[in-house]
Structure formats: structure tokens, C-alpha cells
Amino acid sequence: MERLKVSIFILLLIFLPALSKTEIRLKKEVELEKDDVYLSDIADIRSDNRKFAEFLSGIKILKIKKKQEKISKKYVTAVLKNNYIDLSRISLTGSDYTIIRKKIHTITQKSIEDEVKSYIKNRYRNLRIVSLNIPKIRMEIDGKIQKEIREVNSTGSYIYLNYRIFKDGVELKKLRISVKYRKLRNVIAAKKYIKRGEIITEDNIKVIKTDQNVRKPFTDTEDIIGSTAKRDIYEGEIITESMVVPDYKVKRKSYVKVIYSRNNIRIEIQGLALENGKLGDFIKVKNISSGKILVCKVIGKDTVLYTGGQQP
């Protein structure tokens, strides 16, 4: 121990010549999780000599044995002298007494609820919490603790978690928590009021997340743009297939141009659409000449592409 003190003293002899000004300002109150208290925990240290300030910061003042300790400026002075600090070069200011309190962690049902909600929100982007089942609890723990939330199982409606509290590596409490949830999905809603007969465009619709059980909502803007509103649709209302007339490029019982293109051979014939079809849809078309039923892809207004291997 004496050797260590001599080494420290030699180091200070190196540092101090460059020292021009050092101030240690004691704080009035501090709250700590740890037991070992260092000068930097209870004081603001300012010095023109950075290494000397670092050395001061690491000086141990005491070990907390109670939930609250009160130390005086005189006590701090004695600790500094014991560490061979030349107080004639230091200004010790601030509070005459410093109150050191052990930090108390209060764990309740509500605090755990907030932590679990945050955990679920960060881990799952597309669900909404319906309810939480958390056992009643109230604990007050001093010092530094660790908390762990871990998923142990899940179903289509529930997520099951373990909530554990540790101190110094020892488990103090373990709770089993269940989270009831609903999945969110992207659907199309009216960005503003849409009148009956109005064409649906990018400007009057938006994508929202919902857990509502809506029958056949639109989930992709491409599926609805160009459609016509069958009725008035109000701002924020989820748009379903029954609310609009699709933008059919080909209508049932209308004559269409059927294109066949393969191996540099291109044939165009007339056909009769047997189904409605939007752009990109595959529909059945009757060859007027042969009466043959063809499966074709809608590629434009009253125009389809025959995709079969043989000529139509």
C-alpha cells in the first residue's frame, strides 16, 4: 500500500508543474446506484491539467453502507490529504455537506406495463395491444438493478413474456405476462371527401394501418386508382371493393382486339370478352371466328394479349 502511495506521489510531481488552476465544487445532493463513491460522483472537477483532473476523479471517497450518507467538506479534505494532494493548489468550493442517497427503484404494475408496451412497440411494428395481463406487484430496490423482458411463446392473438429483475446477478423476481393483440394491415382510405361518380386518384386516397375487421378492403393503390366511386366516401373511411366501380379496361360482352405474338409471328383477331378485366388481369375471351375460348391478359383499352402456346 505504501508503495502505491509513493507511486501516486511521483505521478503528482510530474503533473503538478503544469497545473495552473484546479477547482473541486462539491454538490449538495447526489443519488447513486453503486456502493463505491468517487470524487467525480459528488463534485464537479475543473482543472487546466486534464490528467490531474482524471486522477482526482478516480479518488475513492467512501463505500455507502446505508441508504443515505452525509459527508462534510472537512471529510473530503482529509481524503484528499490522505491521497497526497497539495491543497494549496486546489480550490475546494461548493456545499459544506453532501447528501448521498442510494437510488431506489420502485417497480409497480404500471411501470412494468410501460416497459412491456415499449418492448412490443419496438419489436413489432404491425400490431396493436388490446390488453395486458400483469400480476400485481410493488417492489422497492436500492442500488443498481437489471431488468429483462423475453418472449417465450406467441399465438395468433397472444404474446407470452417473462419479466425478470436482477441485482448483482441474482434473480429477485420473475413474472409471467401475456399480451393480447391484433394484427395491423395496410388498407386504402379516403384522404378527403370523395363524391359519388368521382374518379379515384392518388390525390384523394392514402394508405393507413388498421386492425378493423373490414370486408374486402383495398390494400394496394394500384388496384383502386382509376375506379369510380359508387357512393359518397367520407374522409378517413376505409374503401372496400363494394364502394367503387373498378377501372375495367375490358368490359364483359364487349368486343376486343386479341393479339398473338410469338417467334416473329404477330396475329390480330377479334374476340368477345367473357369477363371484366383491369390492366394486367387474365380473362376469358371468345374467338369470334372459331368459337374457341382463350385465356388472355388485359394490356390496354379493349386490347388483350393471348398467352397460350398455340395460335388462337
mmCIF file of C-alpha atoms in Angstrom:
data_model
loop_
_atom_site.group_PDB
_atom_site.id
_atom_site.type_symbol
_atom_site.label_atom_id
_atom_site.label_comp_id
_atom_site.label_asym_id
_atom_site.label_seq_id
_atom_site.Cartn_x
_atom_site.Cartn_y
_atom_site.Cartn_z
ATOM 1 C CA MET A 1 0.000 0.000 0.000
ATOM 2 C CA GLU A 2 2.868 2.345 0.881
ATOM 3 C CA ARG A 3 4.487 1.580 -2.470
ATOM 4 C CA LEU A 4 1.260 2.538 -4.256
ATOM 5 C CA LYS A 5 1.119 5.847 -2.370
ATOM 6 C CA VAL A 6 4.716 6.625 -3.279
ATOM 7 C CA SER A 7 3.961 5.889 -6.960
ATOM 8 C CA ILE A 8 0.969 8.197 -6.876
ATOM 9 C CA PHE A 9 3.073 10.883 -5.247
ATOM 10 C CA ILE A 10 5.690 10.628 -8.002
ATOM 11 C CA LEU A 11 2.979 10.902 -10.638
ATOM 12 C CA LEU A 12 1.658 14.049 -8.995
ATOM 13 C CA LEU A 13 5.133 15.544 -9.027
ATOM 14 C CA ILE A 14 5.031 15.099 -12.803
ATOM 15 C CA PHE A 15 1.552 16.521 -13.237
ATOM 16 C CA LEU A 16 1.614 19.473 -10.866
ATOM 17 C CA PRO A 17 4.219 21.674 -12.557
ATOM 18 C CA ALA A 18 1.869 22.150 -15.479
ATOM 19 C CA LEU A 19 -1.067 22.772 -13.159
ATOM 20 C CA SER A 20 -2.250 26.342 -13.079
ATOM 21 C CA LYS A 21 -5.743 26.132 -11.619
ATOM 22 C CA THR A 22 -7.964 23.379 -10.172
ATOM 23 C CA GLU A 23 -11.398 23.693 -8.580
ATOM 24 C CA ILE A 24 -13.400 20.989 -6.843
ATOM 25 C CA ARG A 25 -17.005 22.101 -6.359
ATOM 26 C CA LEU A 26 -18.927 19.793 -4.022
ATOM 27 C CA LYS A 27 -22.553 19.030 -4.835
ATOM 28 C CA LYS A 28 -25.333 19.422 -2.287
ATOM 29 C CA GLU A 29 -27.120 16.140 -3.080
ATOM 30 C CA VAL A 30 -26.409 13.139 -5.279
ATOM 31 C CA GLU A 31 -28.256 9.886 -5.991
ATOM 32 C CA LEU A 32 -26.220 6.829 -6.892
ATOM 33 C CA GLU A 33 -26.885 3.218 -7.805
ATOM 34 C CA LYS A 34 -23.441 1.941 -6.805
ATOM 35 C CA ASP A 35 -21.880 1.450 -3.353
ATOM 36 C CA ASP A 36 -18.415 2.866 -4.053
ATOM 37 C CA VAL A 37 -18.405 6.671 -4.184
ATOM 38 C CA TYR A 38 -15.670 8.578 -6.029
ATOM 39 C CA LEU A 39 -14.855 12.269 -6.044
ATOM 40 C CA SER A 40 -16.330 12.701 -9.510
ATOM 41 C CA ASP A 41 -19.660 11.381 -8.172
ATOM 42 C CA ILE A 42 -20.007 14.129 -5.572
ATOM 43 C CA ALA A 43 -18.165 17.044 -7.169
ATOM 44 C CA ASP A 44 -17.609 18.947 -10.389
ATOM 45 C CA ILE A 45 -13.868 18.988 -11.093
ATOM 46 C CA ARG A 46 -12.303 21.669 -13.280
ATOM 47 C CA SER A 47 -8.593 21.822 -13.973
ATOM 48 C CA ASP A 48 -6.259 23.105 -16.655
ATOM 49 C CA ASN A 49 -4.355 19.850 -16.253
ATOM 50 C CA ARG A 50 -6.548 17.129 -17.767
ATOM 51 C CA LYS A 51 -4.558 14.200 -16.396
ATOM 52 C CA PHE A 52 -4.621 15.644 -12.900
ATOM 53 C CA ALA A 53 -8.410 16.106 -13.157
ATOM 54 C CA GLU A 54 -8.713 12.455 -14.220
ATOM 55 C CA PHE A 55 -6.618 11.405 -11.227
ATOM 56 C CA LEU A 56 -8.809 13.411 -8.850
ATOM 57 C CA SER A 57 -11.968 11.943 -10.378
ATOM 58 C CA GLY A 58 -10.802 8.422 -9.517
ATOM 59 C CA ILE A 59 -10.161 9.071 -5.830
ATOM 60 C CA LYS A 60 -12.457 6.887 -3.726
ATOM 61 C CA ILE A 61 -14.305 8.859 -1.038
ATOM 62 C CA LEU A 62 -16.203 6.103 0.773
ATOM 63 C CA LYS A 63 -18.334 2.972 0.465
ATOM 64 C CA ILE A 64 -22.041 3.520 1.124
ATOM 65 C CA LYS A 65 -23.327 1.285 3.919
ATOM 66 C CA LYS A 66 -26.709 2.948 4.453
ATOM 67 C CA LYS A 67 -29.451 4.259 2.200
ATOM 68 C CA GLN A 68 -28.234 7.778 2.946
ATOM 69 C CA GLU A 69 -24.833 9.178 3.896
ATOM 70 C CA LYS A 70 -23.822 12.720 4.797
ATOM 71 C CA ILE A 71 -20.222 13.796 4.261
ATOM 72 C CA SER A 72 -18.640 17.133 5.035
ATOM 73 C CA LYS A 73 -16.173 19.281 3.159
ATOM 74 C CA LYS A 74 -13.779 18.591 6.019
ATOM 75 C CA TYR A 75 -14.082 14.837 5.397
ATOM 76 C CA VAL A 76 -13.340 15.314 1.676
ATOM 77 C CA THR A 77 -10.312 17.450 2.561
ATOM 78 C CA ALA A 78 -8.986 14.648 4.771
ATOM 79 C CA VAL A 79 -9.431 12.099 1.947
ATOM 80 C CA LEU A 80 -7.541 14.350 -0.473
ATOM 81 C CA LYS A 81 -4.694 14.825 2.002
ATOM 82 C CA ASN A 82 -4.568 11.068 2.522
ATOM 83 C CA ASN A 83 -4.020 10.756 -1.236
ATOM 84 C CA TYR A 84 -1.094 13.217 -1.109
ATOM 85 C CA ILE A 85 -2.987 16.062 -2.792
ATOM 86 C CA ASP A 86 -1.416 19.508 -2.290
ATOM 87 C CA LEU A 87 -4.489 21.537 -1.253
ATOM 88 C CA SER A 88 -2.618 24.822 -1.653
ATOM 89 C CA ARG A 89 -3.029 24.378 -5.422
ATOM 90 C CA ILE A 90 -6.727 23.444 -5.210
ATOM 91 C CA SER A 91 -9.856 25.475 -4.542
ATOM 92 C CA LEU A 92 -12.410 23.338 -2.680
ATOM 93 C CA THR A 93 -15.788 25.055 -3.052
ATOM 94 C CA GLY A 94 -19.468 24.251 -3.144
ATOM 95 C CA SER A 95 -21.655 22.810 -0.398
ATOM 96 C CA ASP A 96 -20.304 22.314 3.125
ATOM 97 C CA TYR A 97 -22.124 18.977 3.257
ATOM 98 C CA THR A 98 -23.039 16.482 0.533
ATOM 99 C CA ILE A 99 -26.009 14.148 0.970
ATOM 100 C CA ILE A 100 -25.510 10.832 -0.828
ATOM 101 C CA ARG A 101 -28.628 8.751 -1.377
ATOM 102 C CA LYS A 102 -28.823 5.226 -2.671
ATOM 103 C CA LYS A 103 -31.095 5.229 -5.716
ATOM 104 C CA ILE A 104 -34.342 3.417 -5.003
ATOM 105 C CA HIS A 105 -36.051 1.645 -7.909
ATOM 106 C CA THR A 106 -39.805 1.386 -7.445
ATOM 107 C CA ILE A 107 -41.291 -1.359 -9.581
ATOM 108 C CA THR A 108 -45.071 -1.451 -9.955
ATOM 109 C CA GLN A 109 -47.657 -2.969 -12.252
ATOM 110 C CA LYS A 110 -47.857 0.374 -14.078
ATOM 111 C CA SER A 111 -44.084 0.730 -14.566
ATOM 112 C CA ILE A 112 -43.878 -2.813 -15.956
ATOM 113 C CA GLU A 113 -46.837 -2.072 -18.252
ATOM 114 C CA ASP A 114 -44.975 0.911 -19.721
ATOM 115 C CA GLU A 115 -41.833 -1.177 -20.261
ATOM 116 C CA VAL A 116 -43.759 -4.007 -21.934
ATOM 117 C CA LYS A 117 -45.589 -1.588 -24.228
ATOM 118 C CA SER A 118 -42.282 -0.060 -25.265
ATOM 119 C CA TYR A 119 -40.810 -3.540 -25.841
ATOM 120 C CA ILE A 120 -43.743 -4.601 -28.026
ATOM 121 C CA LYS A 121 -43.726 -1.321 -29.966
ATOM 122 C CA ASN A 122 -40.021 -1.628 -30.792
ATOM 123 C CA ARG A 123 -40.201 -5.329 -31.648
ATOM 124 C CA TYR A 124 -43.489 -5.495 -33.553
ATOM 125 C CA ARG A 125 -44.455 -2.716 -35.961
ATOM 126 C CA ASN A 126 -47.708 -4.149 -37.242
ATOM 127 C CA LEU A 127 -49.824 -4.925 -34.218
ATOM 128 C CA ARG A 128 -51.962 -3.120 -31.664
ATOM 129 C CA ILE A 129 -52.054 -4.106 -27.998
ATOM 130 C CA VAL A 130 -55.590 -4.927 -26.853
ATOM 131 C CA SER A 131 -54.810 -5.761 -23.212
ATOM 132 C CA LEU A 132 -52.013 -6.779 -20.847
ATOM 133 C CA ASN A 133 -52.178 -9.345 -18.054
ATOM 134 C CA ILE A 134 -49.555 -8.367 -15.453
ATOM 135 C CA PRO A 135 -49.564 -9.674 -11.848
ATOM 136 C CA LYS A 136 -49.922 -7.046 -9.128
ATOM 137 C CA ILE A 137 -46.548 -6.036 -7.760
ATOM 138 C CA ARG A 138 -44.769 -3.318 -5.807
ATOM 139 C CA MET A 139 -41.062 -3.581 -5.039
ATOM 140 C CA GLU A 140 -38.526 -1.032 -3.828
ATOM 141 C CA ILE A 141 -34.929 -1.997 -4.544
ATOM 142 C CA ASP A 142 -31.870 0.119 -3.808
ATOM 143 C CA GLY A 143 -28.716 0.173 -5.867
ATOM 144 C CA LYS A 144 -28.150 -0.990 -9.397
ATOM 145 C CA ILE A 145 -30.577 -3.497 -10.892
ATOM 146 C CA GLN A 146 -31.062 -5.186 -14.248
ATOM 147 C CA LYS A 147 -34.386 -5.978 -15.901
ATOM 148 C CA GLU A 148 -35.020 -8.433 -18.707
ATOM 149 C CA ILE A 149 -38.054 -8.946 -20.949
ATOM 150 C CA ARG A 150 -38.014 -12.083 -23.057
ATOM 151 C CA GLU A 151 -40.640 -13.611 -25.333
ATOM 152 C CA VAL A 152 -41.277 -17.282 -24.567
ATOM 153 C CA ASN A 153 -44.219 -18.049 -26.872
ATOM 154 C CA SER A 154 -46.828 -16.495 -29.169
ATOM 155 C CA THR A 155 -50.086 -17.354 -30.915
ATOM 156 C CA GLY A 156 -52.291 -15.558 -33.413
ATOM 157 C CA SER A 157 -53.733 -13.407 -30.625
ATOM 158 C CA TYR A 158 -51.310 -13.544 -27.676
ATOM 159 C CA ILE A 159 -47.629 -12.969 -26.901
ATOM 160 C CA TYR A 160 -46.266 -14.530 -23.699
ATOM 161 C CA LEU A 161 -43.336 -12.880 -21.919
ATOM 162 C CA ASN A 162 -41.049 -13.453 -18.945
ATOM 163 C CA TYR A 163 -40.173 -10.317 -16.969
ATOM 164 C CA ARG A 164 -37.149 -10.770 -14.671
ATOM 165 C CA ILE A 165 -35.453 -8.480 -12.152
ATOM 166 C CA PHE A 166 -31.816 -8.994 -11.108
ATOM 167 C CA LYS A 167 -29.448 -7.396 -8.615
ATOM 168 C CA ASP A 168 -25.758 -8.283 -8.559
ATOM 169 C CA GLY A 169 -26.506 -11.187 -10.903
ATOM 170 C CA VAL A 170 -29.105 -12.692 -8.571
ATOM 171 C CA GLU A 171 -32.709 -13.019 -9.749
ATOM 172 C CA LEU A 172 -35.044 -11.208 -7.362
ATOM 173 C CA LYS A 173 -38.353 -11.660 -9.188
ATOM 174 C CA LYS A 174 -39.807 -13.391 -12.225
ATOM 175 C CA LEU A 175 -43.229 -12.552 -13.669
ATOM 176 C CA ARG A 176 -45.196 -14.181 -16.470
ATOM 177 C CA ILE A 177 -47.015 -11.657 -18.653
ATOM 178 C CA SER A 178 -49.465 -12.152 -21.509
ATOM 179 C CA VAL A 179 -50.164 -9.575 -24.203
ATOM 180 C CA LYS A 180 -53.359 -9.774 -26.223
ATOM 181 C CA TYR A 181 -53.001 -8.124 -29.613
ATOM 182 C CA ARG A 182 -54.477 -7.598 -33.038
ATOM 183 C CA LYS A 183 -52.503 -7.502 -36.248
ATOM 184 C CA LEU A 184 -52.439 -4.291 -38.235
ATOM 185 C CA ARG A 185 -52.627 -4.286 -42.016
ATOM 186 C CA ASN A 186 -52.252 -1.644 -44.677
ATOM 187 C CA VAL A 187 -55.524 -0.563 -46.288
ATOM 188 C CA ILE A 188 -56.621 2.287 -48.536
ATOM 189 C CA ALA A 189 -58.692 5.095 -47.019
ATOM 190 C CA ALA A 190 -60.107 8.360 -48.332
ATOM 191 C CA LYS A 191 -57.693 11.240 -47.845
ATOM 192 C CA LYS A 192 -60.616 13.631 -48.353
ATOM 193 C CA TYR A 193 -64.325 13.547 -49.170
ATOM 194 C CA ILE A 194 -64.979 11.695 -52.448
ATOM 195 C CA LYS A 195 -68.282 12.322 -54.211
ATOM 196 C CA ARG A 196 -70.322 9.615 -55.889
ATOM 197 C CA GLY A 197 -69.179 9.276 -59.511
ATOM 198 C CA GLU A 198 -65.759 10.801 -58.806
ATOM 199 C CA ILE A 199 -62.668 9.068 -60.192
ATOM 200 C CA ILE A 200 -60.259 7.681 -57.591
ATOM 201 C CA THR A 201 -56.772 9.221 -57.926
ATOM 202 C CA GLU A 202 -53.563 9.326 -55.902
ATOM 203 C CA ASP A 203 -54.635 12.735 -54.579
ATOM 204 C CA ASN A 204 -57.788 11.552 -52.800
ATOM 205 C CA ILE A 205 -56.590 8.306 -51.175
ATOM 206 C CA LYS A 206 -53.974 7.305 -48.606
ATOM 207 C CA VAL A 207 -52.547 4.147 -47.009
ATOM 208 C CA ILE A 208 -53.326 3.617 -43.301
ATOM 209 C CA LYS A 209 -52.765 0.826 -40.770
ATOM 210 C CA THR A 210 -55.824 -0.689 -39.092
ATOM 211 C CA ASP A 211 -56.939 -3.710 -37.100
ATOM 212 C CA GLN A 212 -60.573 -3.263 -38.098
ATOM 213 C CA ASN A 213 -62.297 -6.323 -39.492
ATOM 214 C CA VAL A 214 -63.365 -4.819 -42.834
ATOM 215 C CA ARG A 215 -64.674 -6.999 -45.664
ATOM 216 C CA LYS A 216 -62.592 -6.831 -48.862
ATOM 217 C CA PRO A 217 -60.725 -3.547 -48.348
ATOM 218 C CA PHE A 218 -58.278 -2.324 -50.952
ATOM 219 C CA THR A 219 -54.673 -2.842 -49.849
ATOM 220 C CA ASP A 220 -52.790 -1.571 -52.920
ATOM 221 C CA THR A 221 -53.250 1.840 -54.535
ATOM 222 C CA GLU A 222 -52.739 0.354 -57.993
ATOM 223 C CA ASP A 223 -55.865 -1.757 -57.546
ATOM 224 C CA ILE A 224 -58.120 1.240 -56.962
ATOM 225 C CA ILE A 225 -56.709 4.194 -58.921
ATOM 226 C CA GLY A 226 -58.945 4.909 -61.915
ATOM 227 C CA SER A 227 -62.007 3.359 -60.283
ATOM 228 C CA THR A 228 -65.243 5.320 -59.870
ATOM 229 C CA ALA A 229 -66.946 5.883 -56.522
ATOM 230 C CA LYS A 230 -70.360 4.179 -56.348
ATOM 231 C CA ARG A 231 -71.374 6.333 -53.387
ATOM 232 C CA ASP A 232 -70.090 9.212 -51.300
ATOM 233 C CA ILE A 233 -66.948 8.202 -49.413
ATOM 234 C CA TYR A 234 -66.053 10.256 -46.346
ATOM 235 C CA GLU A 235 -62.617 11.419 -45.257
ATOM 236 C CA GLY A 236 -60.790 8.682 -43.333
ATOM 237 C CA GLU A 237 -63.235 5.953 -44.393
ATOM 238 C CA ILE A 238 -61.671 2.647 -45.436
ATOM 239 C CA ILE A 239 -62.508 1.964 -49.086
ATOM 240 C CA THR A 240 -63.784 -1.511 -49.931
ATOM 241 C CA GLU A 241 -64.467 -3.213 -53.248
ATOM 242 C CA SER A 242 -68.225 -2.674 -52.877
ATOM 243 C CA MET A 243 -67.781 1.126 -52.796
ATOM 244 C CA VAL A 244 -66.288 1.543 -56.264
ATOM 245 C CA VAL A 245 -66.695 0.501 -59.863
ATOM 246 C CA PRO A 246 -63.300 -0.838 -60.992
ATOM 247 C CA ASP A 247 -61.435 0.738 -63.870
ATOM 248 C CA TYR A 248 -62.088 -2.065 -66.312
ATOM 249 C CA LYS A 249 -60.056 -1.682 -69.484
ATOM 250 C CA VAL A 250 -62.097 -4.519 -70.892
ATOM 251 C CA LYS A 251 -65.773 -4.988 -70.104
ATOM 252 C CA ARG A 252 -67.776 -8.175 -70.267
ATOM 253 C CA LYS A 253 -69.638 -8.747 -73.585
ATOM 254 C CA SER A 254 -67.559 -6.109 -75.356
ATOM 255 C CA TYR A 255 -65.532 -6.726 -78.496
ATOM 256 C CA VAL A 256 -61.759 -6.706 -78.030
ATOM 257 C CA LYS A 257 -58.634 -6.936 -80.126
ATOM 258 C CA VAL A 258 -56.775 -10.168 -79.427
ATOM 259 C CA ILE A 259 -53.028 -10.088 -80.134
ATOM 260 C CA TYR A 260 -50.897 -13.173 -80.579
ATOM 261 C CA SER A 261 -47.146 -12.578 -80.826
ATOM 262 C CA ARG A 262 -44.566 -15.378 -80.834
ATOM 263 C CA ASN A 263 -41.392 -16.182 -82.802
ATOM 264 C CA ASN A 264 -41.739 -13.089 -85.002
ATOM 265 C CA ILE A 265 -45.318 -14.038 -85.819
ATOM 266 C CA ARG A 266 -47.974 -11.463 -84.921
ATOM 267 C CA ILE A 267 -51.654 -12.117 -85.433
ATOM 268 C CA GLU A 268 -54.584 -9.870 -84.533
ATOM 269 C CA ILE A 269 -58.128 -11.199 -84.371
ATOM 270 C CA GLN A 270 -61.411 -10.037 -82.935
ATOM 271 C CA GLY A 271 -62.738 -11.563 -79.751
ATOM 272 C CA LEU A 272 -65.614 -11.214 -77.324
ATOM 273 C CA ALA A 273 -64.743 -10.600 -73.647
ATOM 274 C CA LEU A 274 -66.497 -13.047 -71.343
ATOM 275 C CA GLU A 275 -65.302 -11.270 -68.181
ATOM 276 C CA ASN A 276 -64.459 -7.813 -66.944
ATOM 277 C CA GLY A 277 -60.742 -7.118 -66.713
ATOM 278 C CA LYS A 278 -58.448 -4.470 -65.257
ATOM 279 C CA LEU A 279 -54.979 -3.795 -66.604
ATOM 280 C CA GLY A 280 -52.868 -6.915 -66.031
ATOM 281 C CA ASP A 281 -55.849 -9.221 -65.328
ATOM 282 C CA PHE A 282 -56.213 -12.565 -67.084
ATOM 283 C CA ILE A 283 -59.686 -13.039 -68.530
ATOM 284 C CA LYS A 284 -61.531 -15.424 -70.835
ATOM 285 C CA VAL A 285 -62.109 -14.227 -74.394
ATOM 286 C CA LYS A 286 -64.064 -15.978 -77.158
ATOM 287 C CA ASN A 287 -62.504 -16.134 -80.639
ATOM 288 C CA ILE A 288 -65.299 -14.833 -82.895
ATOM 289 C CA SER A 289 -64.114 -16.864 -85.892
ATOM 290 C CA SER A 290 -63.544 -20.260 -84.297
ATOM 291 C CA GLY A 291 -65.614 -20.028 -81.126
ATOM 292 C CA LYS A 292 -62.572 -21.151 -79.141
ATOM 293 C CA ILE A 293 -62.247 -19.851 -75.552
ATOM 294 C CA LEU A 294 -58.883 -18.174 -74.923
ATOM 295 C CA VAL A 295 -57.196 -17.018 -71.702
ATOM 296 C CA CYS A 296 -55.762 -13.569 -72.348
ATOM 297 C CA LYS A 297 -54.013 -10.800 -70.443
ATOM 298 C CA VAL A 298 -55.508 -7.303 -70.474
ATOM 299 C CA ILE A 299 -52.834 -4.924 -71.814
ATOM 300 C CA GLY A 300 -54.889 -1.857 -72.745
ATOM 301 C CA LYS A 301 -58.291 -0.409 -73.543
ATOM 302 C CA ASP A 302 -60.267 -3.182 -75.289
ATOM 303 C CA THR A 303 -56.970 -4.956 -76.031
ATOM 304 C CA VAL A 304 -55.751 -8.315 -74.752
ATOM 305 C CA LEU A 305 -52.712 -10.498 -75.289
ATOM 306 C CA TYR A 306 -53.161 -14.191 -75.921
ATOM 307 C CA THR A 307 -50.566 -16.030 -73.822
ATOM 308 C CA GLY A 308 -51.233 -19.631 -74.898
ATOM 309 C CA GLY A 309 -48.651 -21.768 -76.715
ATOM 310 C CA GLN A 310 -50.727 -22.446 -79.844
ATOM 311 C CA GLN A 311 -52.159 -19.944 -82.282
ATOM 312 C CA PRO A 312 -55.677 -18.795 -81.348
#
